[in-house]
Amino acid sequence: MSNTNTFDLISLSSDCEQESSPQRSPWMNFNFSFIFTKRFLIIILLGQFLSFCMTSTIVTTAELKINVPTTQSLLTYFLLFIICTPFTIFKYGFVGFLKMLTNESWKYILIAFTNVQGNYFVVKSFEYTSILSLMLLDAWTTPMVAICSVIFLKVRYRLNQYLGICICIIGSGLVIWGDLDIGKDMYFAKDPIKGDLFAIIGATCYGISNVFEEYCVNKRPLHEVLGQMGFWGTFISIIQITILEIDELKNLALTSKMVGLIIAYTVAMLCLYVGISVFLRLASALFFNLSLLTGDFYTLIFNYILIKEPMSRLYPVAFCSTLLGLIIYYINPEDKPIITHEYDNEPVNETILIEIDPENKLDD
């Protein structure tokens, strides 16, 4: 790929051509060796750690009971900015940093904007629609990521990956079935049409943000990507708070419990954002979103511990179903687009691309 710093969506799509082997069918010819490698174990465990972090943000948000979703995430973006950006300036020099801002900013603005809006609309939708609708509509992120990956990153999926996606979604369906089975009030909704629309918009924003972040973390240094997400996320959040949340903030009375929950939320979000950037170098935005589907099960565990909410017998089955789907998805490691590092001219497929190494077994 050209090492020029300017490009558009068309060049992004054409430059991310899929690596494929003429000897391997894109549908069949399964190879089970990868699921016994250390790399696969790392991907699975990191994905579940991120799912747990995501669950922690949901639980702390529910406990906070405040309606300022953008303000709630502002500290996370600001910390990413002040932690990562000084290191970027040190590495590039001030002139190099300004050059990077000139050439690369639009990509980070797109990622930050869609991420901020995803956070805002999903949290806001809790106010209007039912939990059942949210769980169903939030699953829209997965096909949205798949669509964006095919269009912009030129990714092609095999039969086992389509099957794994379906089994993961079935796992989420079992969670919902379990909620209905134990008689939860899943249908209460203040304004279901408005809430469902917010949930769809939020899930769509997350999908777009994840795919473009996958491209950027495989192309640029992680400290640059995280620092720029933090900077533009802070800038966009401040503008949005001024327009949408200033009245709520004027009437907000902070307590020690709220401060503690905000700190816990911020720590979980920082772990999530840093972990995502590493995960997207090892795997893909689609597999990341599939991994997050186990978060429903972790949420139920939190509810059982904190408020003794009953658990259906289907919940463990749902969790195992989702894990099974993740394993089936990786019977063959997914194809990743070849993306050239602009900072060292080293193609990702030589350093980041997942390769099946028969000697890289768990028992080594």
Short mmCIF file of C-alpha atoms in Angstrom, two decimals:
data_model
loop_
_atom_site.label_atom_id
_atom_site.label_comp_id
_atom_site.label_asym_id
_atom_site.label_seq_id
_atom_site.Cartn_x
_atom_site.Cartn_y
_atom_site.Cartn_z
CA MET A 1 0.00 0.00 0.00
CA SER A 2 1.20 3.55 -0.67
CA ASN A 3 2.82 5.26 2.28
CA THR A 4 1.05 8.57 1.68
CA ASN A 5 -0.92 9.70 4.68
CA THR A 6 -4.09 10.83 2.90
CA PHE A 7 -6.74 8.46 1.68
CA ASP A 8 -10.49 8.15 1.37
CA LEU A 9 -13.00 5.39 1.98
CA ILE A 10 -12.53 4.04 -1.53
CA SER A 11 -8.78 3.69 -1.09
CA LEU A 12 -9.33 2.08 2.31
CA SER A 13 -11.54 -0.52 0.67
CA SER A 14 -9.18 -1.20 -2.22
CA ASP A 15 -6.00 -1.20 -0.11
CA CYS A 16 -7.37 -3.80 2.32
CA GLU A 17 -7.40 -6.65 -0.15
CA GLN A 18 -7.96 -10.03 1.40
CA GLU A 19 -5.11 -12.50 1.73
CA SER A 20 -6.26 -15.88 0.49
CA SER A 21 -4.64 -19.12 -0.48
CA PRO A 22 -5.57 -20.77 -3.79
CA GLN A 23 -5.30 -24.17 -2.14
CA ARG A 24 -7.90 -23.37 0.53
CA SER A 25 -11.63 -23.25 -0.14
CA PRO A 26 -13.30 -20.20 1.41
CA TRP A 27 -16.14 -22.45 2.56
CA MET A 28 -14.84 -25.85 3.59
CA ASN A 29 -11.42 -27.52 4.06
CA PHE A 30 -11.52 -27.08 7.84
CA ASN A 31 -8.30 -27.06 9.84
CA PHE A 32 -8.79 -27.74 13.56
CA SER A 33 -5.15 -27.21 14.56
CA PHE A 34 -5.53 -23.49 15.31
CA ILE A 35 -7.95 -24.00 18.22
CA PHE A 36 -5.18 -25.88 20.07
CA THR A 37 -2.65 -23.05 19.81
CA LYS A 38 -1.54 -20.57 22.44
CA ARG A 39 -2.67 -17.70 20.25
CA PHE A 40 -6.25 -18.98 20.18
CA LEU A 41 -6.25 -19.34 23.98
CA ILE A 42 -4.99 -15.77 24.34
CA ILE A 43 -7.69 -14.48 21.97
CA ILE A 44 -10.45 -16.34 23.85
CA LEU A 45 -9.27 -15.22 27.31
CA LEU A 46 -8.72 -11.61 26.24
CA GLY A 47 -12.16 -11.55 24.62
CA GLN A 48 -13.78 -12.78 27.84
CA PHE A 49 -11.83 -10.22 29.89
CA LEU A 50 -13.17 -7.47 27.62
CA SER A 51 -16.67 -8.92 27.90
CA PHE A 52 -16.33 -8.79 31.70
CA CYS A 53 -15.14 -5.16 31.48
CA MET A 54 -18.14 -4.31 29.33
CA THR A 55 -20.43 -5.95 31.88
CA SER A 56 -18.79 -3.92 34.65
CA THR A 57 -19.62 -0.69 32.81
CA ILE A 58 -23.25 -1.80 32.46
CA VAL A 59 -23.56 -2.69 36.15
CA THR A 60 -21.97 0.57 37.35
CA THR A 61 -24.17 2.57 34.97
CA ALA A 62 -27.28 0.84 36.32
CA GLU A 63 -26.17 1.56 39.90
CA LEU A 64 -25.44 5.23 39.14
CA LYS A 65 -29.01 5.92 38.03
CA ILE A 66 -28.08 9.22 36.36
CA ASN A 67 -29.11 10.37 32.90
CA VAL A 68 -25.88 11.94 31.64
CA PRO A 69 -24.34 9.27 29.35
CA THR A 70 -21.91 11.59 27.57
CA THR A 71 -20.64 13.13 30.80
CA GLN A 72 -20.16 9.66 32.23
CA SER A 73 -17.70 8.72 29.45
CA LEU A 74 -15.88 12.08 29.30
CA LEU A 75 -13.29 11.17 31.94
CA THR A 76 -12.35 8.00 30.03
CA TYR A 77 -11.64 9.91 26.82
CA PHE A 78 -9.71 12.59 28.71
CA LEU A 79 -7.49 10.03 30.46
CA LEU A 80 -6.74 8.28 27.17
CA PHE A 81 -5.71 11.65 25.75
CA ILE A 82 -3.41 12.75 28.60
CA ILE A 83 -1.81 9.29 28.98
CA CYS A 84 -1.15 8.47 25.31
CA THR A 85 -0.71 11.82 23.55
CA PRO A 86 2.45 12.97 25.41
CA PHE A 87 4.11 9.69 24.42
CA THR A 88 3.05 10.24 20.79
CA ILE A 89 4.55 13.76 20.82
CA PHE A 90 7.76 12.37 22.35
CA LYS A 91 8.01 9.71 19.62
CA TYR A 92 7.15 11.95 16.65
CA GLY A 93 8.44 15.32 17.78
CA PHE A 94 6.15 18.35 17.78
CA VAL A 95 6.44 18.90 14.01
CA GLY A 96 5.77 15.23 13.28
CA PHE A 97 2.79 15.29 15.64
CA LEU A 98 1.30 18.28 13.83
CA LYS A 99 1.87 16.53 10.49
CA MET A 100 0.05 13.47 11.82
CA LEU A 101 -2.86 15.67 12.93
CA THR A 102 -3.04 17.25 9.48
CA ASN A 103 -3.10 13.96 7.59
CA GLU A 104 -4.79 11.48 9.93
CA SER A 105 -7.27 13.45 12.04
CA TRP A 106 -10.36 12.76 9.94
CA LYS A 107 -10.10 9.03 10.58
CA TYR A 108 -9.88 9.53 14.33
CA ILE A 109 -12.73 12.05 14.29
CA LEU A 110 -14.89 9.40 12.57
CA ILE A 111 -13.95 6.73 15.12
CA ALA A 112 -14.41 9.06 18.11
CA PHE A 113 -17.71 10.49 16.85
CA THR A 114 -19.29 7.10 16.19
CA ASN A 115 -17.98 5.78 19.52
CA VAL A 116 -19.33 8.72 21.51
CA GLN A 117 -22.71 8.45 19.79
CA GLY A 118 -22.79 4.68 20.31
CA ASN A 119 -22.26 5.17 24.04
CA TYR A 120 -24.86 7.94 24.16
CA PHE A 121 -27.68 6.25 22.27
CA VAL A 122 -27.32 2.81 23.88
CA VAL A 123 -27.32 4.23 27.41
CA LYS A 124 -30.14 6.62 26.52
CA SER A 125 -32.27 3.79 25.12
CA PHE A 126 -32.47 2.22 28.61
CA GLU A 127 -34.77 5.10 29.54
CA TYR A 128 -37.38 4.32 26.89
CA THR A 129 -37.50 0.68 25.86
CA SER A 130 -37.55 -2.75 27.50
CA ILE A 131 -34.52 -4.87 28.36
CA LEU A 132 -35.81 -7.55 25.97
CA SER A 133 -35.78 -5.12 23.06
CA LEU A 134 -32.32 -3.87 24.00
CA MET A 135 -30.86 -7.36 24.09
CA LEU A 136 -32.34 -8.18 20.71
CA LEU A 137 -31.43 -4.89 19.02
CA ASP A 138 -27.92 -4.74 20.48
CA ALA A 139 -27.16 -7.92 18.53
CA TRP A 140 -27.43 -5.75 15.38
CA THR A 141 -23.83 -4.68 16.05
CA THR A 142 -22.57 -8.10 14.93
CA PRO A 143 -24.07 -8.13 11.40
CA MET A 144 -23.23 -4.42 11.10
CA VAL A 145 -19.56 -5.19 11.76
CA ALA A 146 -19.68 -8.07 9.27
CA ILE A 147 -21.19 -5.82 6.58
CA CYS A 148 -18.64 -3.04 7.14
CA SER A 149 -15.77 -5.55 7.18
CA VAL A 150 -16.86 -7.00 3.83
CA ILE A 151 -17.34 -3.56 2.23
CA PHE A 152 -14.36 -1.63 3.57
CA LEU A 153 -11.82 -4.27 4.60
CA LYS A 154 -12.67 -6.83 1.88
CA VAL A 155 -12.96 -9.66 4.41
CA ARG A 156 -14.39 -13.00 3.26
CA TYR A 157 -15.92 -15.47 5.68
CA ARG A 158 -15.95 -19.27 5.58
CA LEU A 159 -18.79 -21.64 6.37
CA ASN A 160 -17.54 -22.30 9.92
CA GLN A 161 -17.49 -18.55 10.63
CA TYR A 162 -21.10 -18.08 9.51
CA LEU A 163 -22.04 -21.10 11.63
CA GLY A 164 -20.15 -19.72 14.64
CA ILE A 165 -21.92 -16.37 14.32
CA CYS A 166 -25.33 -18.08 14.28
CA ILE A 167 -24.53 -20.21 17.35
CA CYS A 168 -23.32 -17.14 19.29
CA ILE A 169 -26.56 -15.31 18.50
CA ILE A 170 -28.55 -18.40 19.54
CA GLY A 171 -26.73 -18.17 22.88
CA SER A 172 -28.03 -14.63 23.34
CA GLY A 173 -31.50 -15.83 22.40
CA LEU A 174 -31.32 -18.46 25.16
CA VAL A 175 -30.57 -15.70 27.69
CA ILE A 176 -33.72 -13.86 26.62
CA TRP A 177 -35.73 -17.09 26.72
CA GLY A 178 -34.43 -17.71 30.23
CA ASP A 179 -35.57 -14.24 31.32
CA LEU A 180 -39.04 -14.91 29.98
CA ASP A 181 -39.05 -18.36 31.58
CA ILE A 182 -38.55 -17.00 35.11
CA GLY A 183 -41.18 -14.33 34.58
CA LYS A 184 -39.16 -11.12 34.45
CA ASP A 185 -41.02 -7.98 33.49
CA MET A 186 -39.34 -7.62 30.12
CA TYR A 187 -42.10 -5.74 28.39
CA PHE A 188 -42.29 -2.49 30.33
CA ALA A 189 -41.33 0.37 28.06
CA LYS A 190 -41.83 4.11 28.38
CA ASP A 191 -41.57 4.83 24.65
CA PRO A 192 -40.63 1.60 22.81
CA ILE A 193 -40.38 3.06 19.31
CA LYS A 194 -38.04 5.83 20.42
CA GLY A 195 -36.02 3.46 22.60
CA ASP A 196 -35.69 0.84 19.87
CA LEU A 197 -34.57 3.49 17.39
CA PHE A 198 -31.93 4.72 19.85
CA ALA A 199 -30.70 1.14 20.36
CA ILE A 200 -30.40 0.54 16.60
CA ILE A 201 -28.55 3.83 16.08
CA GLY A 202 -26.20 3.03 18.96
CA ALA A 203 -25.48 -0.50 17.71
CA THR A 204 -24.83 0.84 14.19
CA CYS A 205 -22.40 3.46 15.53
CA TYR A 206 -20.55 0.80 17.52
CA GLY A 207 -20.25 -1.38 14.43
CA ILE A 208 -18.79 1.40 12.29
CA SER A 209 -16.43 2.49 15.07
CA ASN A 210 -15.14 -1.06 15.66
CA VAL A 211 -14.34 -1.71 11.99
CA PHE A 212 -12.49 1.56 11.43
CA GLU A 213 -10.65 1.11 14.72
CA GLU A 214 -9.55 -2.34 13.50
CA TYR A 215 -8.11 -0.69 10.40
CA CYS A 216 -6.33 2.05 12.35
CA VAL A 217 -4.77 -0.13 15.09
CA ASN A 218 -3.33 -2.42 12.40
CA LYS A 219 -1.97 0.56 10.46
CA ARG A 220 -0.82 3.09 13.07
CA PRO A 221 0.86 2.84 16.51
CA LEU A 222 -1.51 2.00 19.35
CA HIS A 223 -0.48 5.06 21.39
CA GLU A 224 -1.44 7.28 18.46
CA VAL A 225 -4.82 5.63 17.93
CA LEU A 226 -5.77 5.67 21.62
CA GLY A 227 -4.47 9.20 22.16
CA GLN A 228 -6.38 10.57 19.18
CA MET A 229 -9.55 8.71 20.16
CA GLY A 230 -9.17 10.29 23.58
CA PHE A 231 -8.55 13.79 22.23
CA TRP A 232 -11.39 13.86 19.72
CA GLY A 233 -13.68 11.94 22.06
CA THR A 234 -13.09 14.59 24.73
CA PHE A 235 -13.68 17.42 22.26
CA ILE A 236 -16.89 15.92 20.86
CA SER A 237 -18.17 14.98 24.33
CA ILE A 238 -17.72 18.52 25.69
CA ILE A 239 -19.70 19.97 22.77
CA GLN A 240 -22.43 17.36 23.19
CA ILE A 241 -22.62 17.88 26.97
CA THR A 242 -23.02 21.62 26.46
CA ILE A 243 -25.92 21.05 24.08
CA LEU A 244 -27.72 18.05 25.62
CA GLU A 245 -26.78 17.52 29.26
CA ILE A 246 -26.05 20.89 30.83
CA ASP A 247 -29.43 21.10 32.59
CA GLU A 248 -29.08 17.62 34.11
CA LEU A 249 -25.60 18.49 35.36
CA LYS A 250 -26.85 21.64 37.09
CA ASN A 251 -29.29 19.55 39.12
CA LEU A 252 -26.88 16.67 39.79
CA ALA A 253 -25.89 16.16 43.43
CA LEU A 254 -22.76 14.03 43.71
CA THR A 255 -22.41 11.58 46.59
CA SER A 256 -19.44 9.49 47.69
CA LYS A 257 -21.14 6.39 46.27
CA MET A 258 -21.58 8.07 42.89
CA VAL A 259 -17.93 9.14 42.82
CA GLY A 260 -16.85 5.58 43.60
CA LEU A 261 -19.08 4.17 40.85
CA ILE A 262 -17.78 6.73 38.33
CA ILE A 263 -14.20 5.75 39.18
CA ALA A 264 -15.05 2.05 38.79
CA TYR A 265 -16.78 2.78 35.47
CA THR A 266 -13.78 4.77 34.21
CA VAL A 267 -11.27 2.06 35.18
CA ALA A 268 -13.38 -0.58 33.40
CA MET A 269 -13.67 1.63 30.31
CA LEU A 270 -9.92 2.29 30.22
CA CYS A 271 -9.21 -1.44 30.41
CA LEU A 272 -11.81 -1.97 27.69
CA TYR A 273 -10.41 0.59 25.24
CA VAL A 274 -6.79 -0.48 25.70
CA GLY A 275 -7.75 -4.16 25.54
CA ILE A 276 -9.80 -3.64 22.37
CA SER A 277 -6.85 -2.07 20.56
CA VAL A 278 -4.68 -5.10 21.40
CA PHE A 279 -7.47 -7.56 20.58
CA LEU A 280 -8.04 -6.03 17.15
CA ARG A 281 -4.41 -6.72 16.25
CA LEU A 282 -4.82 -10.37 17.19
CA ALA A 283 -8.31 -10.96 15.82
CA SER A 284 -11.09 -8.89 14.25
CA ALA A 285 -13.87 -6.46 15.12
CA LEU A 286 -16.42 -9.18 14.34
CA PHE A 287 -14.86 -11.72 16.71
CA PHE A 288 -14.65 -8.99 19.36
CA ASN A 289 -18.39 -8.38 19.15
CA LEU A 290 -19.10 -12.11 19.23
CA SER A 291 -16.98 -12.36 22.39
CA LEU A 292 -19.06 -9.61 24.00
CA LEU A 293 -22.21 -11.73 23.68
CA THR A 294 -21.14 -13.65 26.81
CA GLY A 295 -21.55 -10.35 28.67
CA ASP A 296 -25.26 -11.09 29.11
CA PHE A 297 -24.30 -14.07 31.27
CA TYR A 298 -21.83 -12.03 33.34
CA THR A 299 -24.51 -9.37 33.87
CA LEU A 300 -26.86 -12.02 35.23
CA ILE A 301 -24.16 -13.22 37.64
CA PHE A 302 -23.69 -9.64 38.91
CA ASN A 303 -27.45 -9.29 39.37
CA TYR A 304 -27.61 -12.57 41.27
CA ILE A 305 -24.77 -11.54 43.60
CA LEU A 306 -25.85 -7.93 44.16
CA ILE A 307 -29.65 -8.15 44.29
CA LYS A 308 -30.25 -11.92 44.47
CA GLU A 309 -32.08 -11.91 41.16
CA PRO A 310 -33.09 -15.48 40.22
CA MET A 311 -31.21 -17.28 37.44
CA SER A 312 -32.76 -19.55 34.86
CA ARG A 313 -31.25 -22.96 34.18
CA LEU A 314 -30.89 -21.82 30.57
CA TYR A 315 -28.23 -19.22 31.44
CA PRO A 316 -25.28 -21.64 31.75
CA VAL A 317 -26.47 -23.34 28.55
CA ALA A 318 -26.51 -19.95 26.81
CA PHE A 319 -22.98 -19.17 28.02
CA CYS A 320 -21.65 -22.53 26.80
CA SER A 321 -23.47 -22.05 23.49
CA THR A 322 -21.75 -18.73 22.91
CA LEU A 323 -18.32 -20.16 23.77
CA LEU A 324 -19.00 -23.07 21.40
CA GLY A 325 -19.84 -20.57 18.66
CA LEU A 326 -16.53 -18.76 19.26
CA ILE A 327 -14.60 -22.03 18.96
CA ILE A 328 -16.45 -23.04 15.78
CA TYR A 329 -15.78 -19.58 14.33
CA TYR A 330 -12.05 -20.24 14.74
CA ILE A 331 -11.92 -23.82 13.44
CA ASN A 332 -10.13 -22.05 10.63
CA PRO A 333 -8.49 -18.78 11.72
CA GLU A 334 -10.26 -15.85 10.12
CA ASP A 335 -8.73 -14.11 7.13
CA LYS A 336 -7.46 -10.63 7.93
CA PRO A 337 -6.85 -7.84 5.42
CA ILE A 338 -3.26 -7.01 4.53
CA ILE A 339 -2.62 -3.53 5.92
CA THR A 340 0.75 -1.82 5.66
CA HIS A 341 2.12 -0.15 8.79
CA GLU A 342 2.70 3.47 7.83
CA TYR A 343 5.18 3.93 10.65
CA ASP A 344 7.57 1.11 9.73
CA ASN A 345 6.47 0.01 6.23
CA GLU A 346 6.02 -3.52 7.53
CA PRO A 347 2.91 -5.34 6.29
CA VAL A 348 0.58 -6.57 8.99
CA ASN A 349 0.43 -10.06 7.54
CA GLU A 350 4.13 -10.51 8.41
CA THR A 351 3.74 -9.47 12.04
CA ILE A 352 0.11 -9.42 13.09
CA LEU A 353 -1.74 -11.77 10.76
CA ILE A 354 -2.76 -15.00 12.47
CA GLU A 355 -0.86 -17.92 11.01
CA ILE A 356 -1.44 -21.60 11.74
CA ASP A 357 1.80 -22.73 13.33
CA PRO A 358 1.69 -26.47 14.01
CA GLU A 359 4.48 -26.08 16.55
CA ASN A 360 2.64 -23.41 18.55
CA LYS A 361 0.62 -25.85 20.66
CA LEU A 362 -0.64 -25.48 24.20
CA ASP A 363 1.55 -28.30 25.42
CA ASP A 364 4.77 -26.66 24.20
#
